[in-house]
Structures are given as C-alpha cells and as structure tokens.
C-alpha cells in the first residue's frame, strides 16, 4: 500500500477528539465508523472519557496497543501540533484534520507548524478545515454532519474532490437524493499537505473511479496541477467547477480561504490546454459526470430525437443545434419499417413524434430502429410519463435498450412525484436521466467532444 | 360576464364525449368535474350511455333542459362540426375542443369549418388539439391525464398558457411537485379561435393573476400579439419561453403543429420592444415568475450576500457580477453592531460568512442588519441546512424576515430530502427559493430590470 491508500482503506482508525456529546463533531464521526459499513477497528481518543458508545476510550493515540493507519483529528486547533507529534511517534500513516482555526483565520504559523510535523514523520495529511473523506465502499466517513440532515450517496464511479466543505456537503446530500452514485469523496480544505493534484493523481489510478469531479476556488501549485491533469485526462475525464470567476468572487475567496483565486481567463485557458472539462454550475458537473461514466462513446454528431411530446422535441432540436451537433436523418428502410409498425399519426421525421398516444411498444420499436440505423450516432429520448397510454413498463424498455445499445441514449423526463420515482429507478439501473432538453444537449456535446479527443489520442 | 369568462367560471358544463370507460379522455374529464372543487352542474353527453358515474347521461347537448355555459368536446374530430352546430343552437357561450385530428394532421378544411360554425353562433373556442383549462379556484379542469400521473398545483398568482400540451402537462405536474402555485392554466393547441393574444389580454384583467407565463412555438397574428403585449407589460409581467429557436427546431415545429415558427431573432427583438421577458428554459420561467409575483421591487442594484458556506458565497458573488449587478457595501454602523452581536469567526464583509457554525440567531441578526442598511437593495440569502448547529427554526426566521422586509430576499438552499422538505415549507409560505446561485442571480437581474422599467413608466 502507498501512504495515500490509508485515507481510504485503513484497517485501524483512531478518532482523536471522539466525544460522548451527540452534538459534537467527534461524536458524529466516531458513530459514522461504528454504525456504518466500515469493517476495520475504530479507537476513540479523548483525555476525559472512559467509554464512548460502549467502547473503551484512550487518552492518547500512544496508549493504543495496535498499529494505527489513519487518525481523524477533531480537537481545537491549538492542540493539533501536539497530537500530530503523538501520531508521528505512533507511526500513523495518514491524518485527516477536520478542525478549523488555521490559515483561514490568519493562523499561518500554526498551519506551517502542522505541515512541518507531518513532513518530519512522513505522514500524509488531508485538511485542516475540511469535511475529510467519504469512501462509499470501505465505509470511511469523516463527514461530521448527521445523516438525517445529509444523506450519503450509494457506491458508484464518480469521484468528487472539493476545497469548500459547504459545496461538498450539498453535493453529497444532493447526489444521494437524486440517486447519483459516488466512488470517493474528499473535502480537502486548506490543503496543508495533500492537494487537488495529489488527489487527482491518486484517483486516476483508482479502478472504482471512472470520472473525477472537482470544485475549487484556486489551486495550490499551478504547474503541478496542470502537469498531472494533462496526463490524467488522456485516460479519465476531469470535470471542474471553478469558484471565484469574477473580481467580486475572487475577493470573496480571499476572505474565505485566504487562498488566491487568480484570473478566470488564465484558468479557463489552462483547463482547456490540459483537457479539463469546465462546468458552469453544480448541476452541469453531474450531468457531465454521469454521462461520461455511463454512456458509450458516439461515432459522430448526429442525434435522433424520439418524443411523445411535440413541444419537448422542438426544444431539444433547438438545443442540439445550438451546441453544434446535428439532427440525424434516418435511412429509408428504417422509416419504412416503422411506418408499417406504427400507427399512422406517428410523425416519422426528426423528432420522431409518437404523440400523446404513445405506449411502451411504440417506444420499443422506435428505439430499436434508431439503434440499428447507421445514420444515427446518439439518441435523445424524451419520455413524458404523464400521457395516458404509457405505463411504468416503459422504464424496463428503456433500460433494456440502454444496456443493449452501443450508442448513447439521453433520457429526458420531467414532472412530479410519479415521474421522479420512475426516473430514480432509471438512475438505479445505471441510466442517466435529464430534466431539461438543454442539459441533455450540453452533455451530448461534452460526450461528443470527449469521443473525438479519444479517437485522436488512439490514432 | 364576457364570453371568455365562461371558460373559467361557468355554472353549467356539458362534457360531450363523456365515457364510462376509465381509460377514455371523456371519462377522466367528467370525473375531474364531479370529484374536484367545481361547484356548478355537470352534464355528461354520450349517445350510447344511459348513466355515467351514477349521473343521467344525455344523447345530445340539445336534450339538456338547463342552459349550458361551457361545452367540453372530446369526440373523434370528424364528428366535431355537427356537435358544434348543436352547441350553437343550444346557446353555449364557450367550447373547449380537446380532440386532435385537425390542422396538425393536415385536416385544414375540418378546422376552418369548425371556426366558421363558432363564428356563426358567436361562440368562443379553445383548441382543438389541446389539454384545455385548469382553473385552480373554480375547479374547471379539462386536463385528461389522471391525477396519479399528473398532480395539480395549488391556487396561486402565476398564469400559464401553452401551445404545446406536452409542455403544459409537464409544467403542471412539476409546479405541483415543487409547491409552485397557479392561477389559471390554458393549453390552447391549434388556436382555431382563442389565441395567445386573447388569453394574455384576458389574464391581464384577472385579479388572481400577477404574472403571465407562456410557452409557444409561433404566434398566430404577430401584430395583434405585440400590441396586446405592449399594453399588458406596463401593468403585468409577461414571461415567454419560445420553442423553435433554430432552423432544426423550426422544422420540428412545422411537422408538429403545422404552424410557422419564424426567425428567432425577429421574435427576440419583438419581445424586447413589447416588454416581454424571455426565458431561456423551463426552469427560468418559474424562477422569474415566482420572483416577480412575490418579491418587492428593489431600489437599486446592490446585493448583500449572507451565507453559511463560503464556497456558495463565492459562486453567488460571481453570478451577481456576471449579471451586471453589484455587491453592496454595508454601512459602518451595521458592521460594528454585528461585530458586537456575532462570534469573532464570522466574516463581516460581502459575503457575510456565518460559517458552518451558523445558527438561527446569527441568521436573524444578519438579516435584520441587511434589511435596515440603506446601502443594501437586495439580499442573497444562502442557507445550507446541512450544518450542525442550524435548526429547522431558521425557516420561520426567514419567513418573518421576508414578510417584514421591503427589500427582495433571494433564498438559496440545496441538498437532499431534509432540505427539500424545508424548502417546500418556505414556498408554502410564499417565499421563493432557488437551488443554484446562478438561477437566483438571473432572477435578481430580471427583478432589477423590471423595477427600473416600472420606475420610468411611473415618472
């Protein structure tokens, strides 16, 4: 194992600052480990308590008789250096410092001191001033927000790293609610040691991660970040949402993390050079990430739309064109076959408009034809579940088509509770769904660009 | 009463094509009237049935002994002219033709024939090829989609008119799910008689409607539409999402409704001239509509941000600047007072960063200061409910601030189930909420522009 592995798959973990008080960070984190899916051993460390949640408590990490791979530190900042020294003596490999009160409030010396101790003892550190790590597979979970307020997403293939704990907490909660799945989540805060470049490099070799997403306001070492990214994006997509894109935003950054945000134009140019996909907002990150982790790559830019609502077909056609893609023109044979199979009122152009009388069988046939037609590179599938003759079994038809197709299928569906439930079951079976034509079309474009880039790289 | 009133507040309604078969449009509509909040009399008309849902059925509208204000027609298209003649003889004031099978499939003559009969008998007609009307107050509901698939929103102040039934059905379902409220909803389809301009004019005089929203792909009579809109937007905002903004979209329109979409640039210019607010997508329509119907008008462009998550504050600051607004600089006295009242780690700049240790009392004080500071025109209030010390009672604090403030407050909150539940209670109490900094900032800009326009108009 390399050092970084101990953040995600430790055997023995010490929670330094574990607490009996349910409202304390150290209580919530300790509870996460003993009540979650974590399979290793967890040792609470607290100078005052004898037992926490029925487990024997230690007054120092040095009192623990077994080796410790990972220490999670949630104690007042001024006590951190001393505890770090103890971790060093103990031979701890990795430390997550949750506590705030360092550089972000002007305590630069305390932060440098912490860095020096870590270096001296060859420990890797995530934080301080962060949420730390959530690993959906091993159950490492240092997110100190209670589960009723912040749900945890299921295991998947999207990694997310974030400088901002606030953005991170919303992202996790939001992914869980929508059925989006995560491989590893890291909130790295002040990045006293492990920074965004280290994490990207690590995640690039992580088999469980197919796409790397990041939110940050600035990077610690520009050149290192770009070199790593350039290498990684050849194999795995990196999607970044950059905060602090205006002067006012940049000012807000400096009073918030004490880091320099830098000019947005410079970042945008650098991102492009190193193959990073830039998202304009939080929703786009996940639209792009789900697309890139789940969809096969398209051969070209021609999209066939299938819809049961004319208006939605029109909106999607508009957005496809605005994004520089084109509408496919299906072959004569496909059209003729569908003409025989479909009721006469179905419009067999692009969009194929199954109309409000659509049923599951019509969707099946239209999908089959589009998948088999060689003029079609991608499919925009609008399924408005409100129409009277369309049953919930259309979900199964869509899942089957998605699984058997070597062409990307972008499912767009919007509505209330009934629709949301069926959309979530599509997500559960690995089919990315979209609520709006424009978000689907943006993702088509990103996927097309990524396919073109991959083609070039493999030549 | 004017003729148009009979669409929305009829006393006696005939459902022509009412059916015993639960899967039929004529059954669902009849059931809507007898099981919903409609207080008038409903008469099923069906040549074959004696009784439907226990009510006596009539073989023709002419057999009904009482006067009929509104007839809802859901029978095969070729039978429509005959039934229209009968309605004319009966003295029906208003007819909603749900049935498709007219101009949209090339039956132009049938459509013109229908128009002529309506004219001859001085009847107003909505449709054909539409969902018709949903009036949240009177209970008129000709939406033929069952309630378990398509929820109905509660009564409110936003009217929505749509050419596309598909877009309309999604909109209704979606509004209900999110707690957005509607005054009147009209899907007008082919617009054989009543068109978008007639509806806008009618809604402009409707006291229950504060904002008029519309989706269409083209308008029937350009000059009439623009003249009406120009007049109306002086009093009430009109928000339009236009489908068919590209050549491909336009082509899709023509195979969908048979109407001409026209050049997007021409529409955009015309919209601007007549004071119409153009939305870029479906979500924006409702962001703008909720903002314009609920928020007081701001005096200027200076926004104070209050947040418990630094990253979100940065993103909002960026978006405010991108939209041509500015960050407020609060007065010395405000800052000094907050400094005394707040913990030392709170950042008292713009954004005011209450940090992840925020509690309800801190929000109350920050809101109070911003509301009372004369350098602040609008407030961007980010409330990330995941943080540990913030209780659900922050919702009450926000509602109180919103109700007592004469400055617009834009609440931004994102997350999972816990957050969604609290957001919905804000919506229920009339506080518009946003999930993303960028959508809040776009709405701030729209509100600011509307305020400037109103100021000019009142000079």
CSV table of C-alpha atoms in Angstrom, one decimal, chain A residues 23 25 105 144-146 148-151 164 166-167 169-170 173-174 177-178 215 217 241-250 252-253 255-256 280-283 308-315 317-319 321-322 327 345 347 349-351 353 384-391 414-420 436 438, chain B residues 23 25 105 144-146 148-151 164 166-167 169-170 173-174 177-178 215 217 241-250 252-253 255-256 280-283 308-315 317-319 321-322 327 345 347 349-351 353 384-391 414-420 436 438:
chain,number,residue,atom,x,y,z
A,23,UNK,CA,-23.9,17.4,19.2
A,25,UNK,CA,-18.2,16.6,15.6
A,105,UNK,CA,-8.5,32.8,10.2
A,144,UNK,CA,-19.5,15.3,10.7
A,145,UNK,CA,-23.0,16.1,9.6
A,146,UNK,CA,-25.7,13.8,10.8
A,148,UNK,CA,-30.8,12.9,8.7
A,149,UNK,CA,-29.5,16.2,7.5
A,150,UNK,CA,-27.1,15.0,5.0
A,151,UNK,CA,-27.8,11.7,3.2
A,164,UNK,CA,-15.1,24.0,0.1
A,166,UNK,CA,-20.1,23.7,2.2
A,167,UNK,CA,-20.1,22.9,-1.5
A,169,UNK,CA,-21.8,18.8,1.9
A,170,UNK,CA,-24.5,20.0,-0.5
A,173,UNK,CA,-26.7,15.3,0.1
A,174,UNK,CA,-27.9,16.1,-3.4
A,177,UNK,CA,-31.4,12.4,-3.1
A,178,UNK,CA,-31.2,12.0,-6.9
A,215,UNK,CA,-14.8,22.2,-7.1
A,217,UNK,CA,-11.5,28.4,-5.9
A,241,UNK,CA,-16.3,23.9,-11.4
A,242,UNK,CA,-14.2,26.9,-10.5
A,243,UNK,CA,-15.4,29.3,-7.9
A,244,UNK,CA,-14.2,32.9,-7.9
A,245,UNK,CA,-14.6,33.7,-11.6
A,246,UNK,CA,-15.1,37.5,-11.2
A,247,UNK,CA,-13.3,40.1,-9.2
A,248,UNK,CA,-16.0,40.2,-6.6
A,249,UNK,CA,-16.0,36.4,-6.3
A,250,UNK,CA,-12.2,36.5,-6.0
A,252,UNK,CA,-15.0,36.7,-1.5
A,253,UNK,CA,-12.5,33.8,-1.9
A,255,UNK,CA,-11.7,36.4,2.9
A,256,UNK,CA,-13.0,32.8,2.9
A,280,UNK,CA,-20.6,26.3,-15.5
A,281,UNK,CA,-22.6,25.2,-12.5
A,282,UNK,CA,-23.1,22.4,-10.0
A,283,UNK,CA,-25.8,20.7,-12.0
A,308,UNK,CA,-44.1,11.7,-27.0
A,309,UNK,CA,-44.5,15.5,-26.7
A,310,UNK,CA,-44.0,17.7,-29.7
A,311,UNK,CA,-43.0,20.8,-27.7
A,312,UNK,CA,-40.3,19.0,-25.9
A,313,UNK,CA,-39.0,17.6,-29.2
A,314,UNK,CA,-38.8,21.2,-30.6
A,315,UNK,CA,-36.9,22.4,-27.5
A,317,UNK,CA,-33.9,20.1,-31.5
A,318,UNK,CA,-33.1,23.7,-30.8
A,319,UNK,CA,-30.6,22.8,-28.1
A,321,UNK,CA,-28.2,22.7,-33.0
A,322,UNK,CA,-27.1,25.4,-30.5
A,327,UNK,CA,-30.1,16.1,-36.3
A,345,UNK,CA,-50.5,9.6,-36.7
A,347,UNK,CA,-44.6,11.6,-37.2
A,349,UNK,CA,-39.1,12.6,-39.0
A,350,UNK,CA,-36.6,14.0,-36.6
A,351,UNK,CA,-38.0,14.3,-34.0
A,353,UNK,CA,-43.1,12.2,-32.5
A,384,UNK,CA,-43.1,12.3,-20.7
A,385,UNK,CA,-44.7,9.8,-18.4
A,386,UNK,CA,-47.9,11.8,-17.9
A,387,UNK,CA,-49.5,10.6,-21.2
A,388,UNK,CA,-52.5,8.3,-20.7
A,389,UNK,CA,-51.4,5.1,-22.5
A,390,UNK,CA,-47.8,5.0,-21.4
A,391,UNK,CA,-47.3,2.6,-18.5
A,414,UNK,CA,-39.8,15.8,-16.2
A,415,UNK,CA,-42.7,16.1,-13.9
A,416,UNK,CA,-43.9,15.4,-10.4
A,417,UNK,CA,-43.7,12.6,-7.9
A,418,UNK,CA,-44.8,9.7,-10.3
A,419,UNK,CA,-42.1,10.8,-12.8
A,420,UNK,CA,-39.4,11.3,-10.2
A,436,UNK,CA,-34.3,19.6,-19.4
A,438,UNK,CA,-30.8,22.0,-22.7
B,23,UNK,CA,-59.2,4.8,-19.8
B,25,UNK,CA,-60.3,11.1,-22.1
B,105,UNK,CA,-52.5,16.3,-39.3
B,144,UNK,CA,-57.4,14.5,-19.3
B,145,UNK,CA,-54.4,13.0,-17.5
B,146,UNK,CA,-55.1,11.1,-14.3
B,148,UNK,CA,-51.7,10.0,-10.0
B,149,UNK,CA,-49.6,10.7,-13.1
B,150,UNK,CA,-50.1,14.4,-13.2
B,151,UNK,CA,-50.6,16.3,-9.9
B,164,UNK,CA,-47.9,22.5,-26.5
B,166,UNK,CA,-46.9,18.1,-23.6
B,167,UNK,CA,-45.0,21.1,-22.2
B,169,UNK,CA,-48.7,18.7,-18.7
B,170,UNK,CA,-45.1,18.6,-17.5
B,173,UNK,CA,-47.1,18.3,-12.7
B,174,UNK,CA,-43.8,20.0,-11.9
B,177,UNK,CA,-44.3,18.8,-7.0
B,178,UNK,CA,-42.3,21.9,-6.1
B,215,UNK,CA,-44.8,28.7,-24.0
B,217,UNK,CA,-43.6,28.0,-30.9
B,241,UNK,CA,-40.3,30.6,-23.5
B,242,UNK,CA,-40.2,30.3,-27.2
B,243,UNK,CA,-39.7,26.9,-28.8
B,244,UNK,CA,-38.3,26.6,-32.3
B,245,UNK,CA,-35.3,28.9,-32.0
B,246,UNK,CA,-33.1,27.2,-34.6
B,247,UNK,CA,-33.8,26.0,-38.1
B,248,UNK,CA,-33.9,22.4,-36.9
B,249,UNK,CA,-36.3,23.4,-34.2
B,250,UNK,CA,-38.4,25.3,-36.6
B,252,UNK,CA,-39.7,20.2,-35.9
B,253,UNK,CA,-42.4,22.7,-35.2
B,255,UNK,CA,-44.2,18.8,-38.6
B,256,UNK,CA,-45.7,19.1,-35.1
B,280,UNK,CA,-34.1,30.5,-21.9
B,281,UNK,CA,-35.6,27.4,-20.4
B,282,UNK,CA,-38.4,25.9,-18.4
B,283,UNK,CA,-36.8,26.4,-15.0
B,308,UNK,CA,-23.1,29.7,6.0
B,309,UNK,CA,-21.0,28.2,3.3
B,310,UNK,CA,-18.0,30.1,1.9
B,311,UNK,CA,-18.0,28.3,-1.5
B,312,UNK,CA,-21.6,29.1,-2.2
B,313,UNK,CA,-21.0,32.7,-1.3
B,314,UNK,CA,-18.2,32.8,-3.8
B,315,UNK,CA,-20.4,31.3,-6.5
B,317,UNK,CA,-20.8,36.7,-5.9
B,318,UNK,CA,-19.5,35.6,-9.3
B,319,UNK,CA,-23.0,35.3,-10.7
B,321,UNK,CA,-21.3,40.4,-11.1
B,322,UNK,CA,-21.9,38.4,-14.3
B,327,UNK,CA,-22.1,43.7,-4.3
B,345,UNK,CA,-15.1,34.0,13.4
B,347,UNK,CA,-16.6,37.3,8.3
B,349,UNK,CA,-17.8,41.5,4.5
B,350,UNK,CA,-19.7,40.8,1.4
B,351,UNK,CA,-20.5,37.9,1.6
B,353,UNK,CA,-19.9,34.4,6.1
B,384,UNK,CA,-27.2,25.4,3.7
B,385,UNK,CA,-29.3,23.4,6.1
B,386,UNK,CA,-26.7,20.6,6.5
B,387,UNK,CA,-24.6,22.5,9.0
B,388,UNK,CA,-24.7,21.0,12.6
B,389,UNK,CA,-26.0,23.9,14.7
B,390,UNK,CA,-28.7,25.2,12.3
B,391,UNK,CA,-32.1,24.0,13.3
B,414,UNK,CA,-29.7,22.9,-1.9
B,415,UNK,CA,-29.5,19.4,-0.7
B,416,UNK,CA,-31.4,16.2,-0.1
B,417,UNK,CA,-34.7,15.2,1.4
B,418,UNK,CA,-34.3,17.2,4.7
B,419,UNK,CA,-33.5,20.4,2.7
B,420,UNK,CA,-36.3,19.8,0.2
B,436,UNK,CA,-28.4,27.4,-7.5
B,438,UNK,CA,-26.8,31.3,-10.9
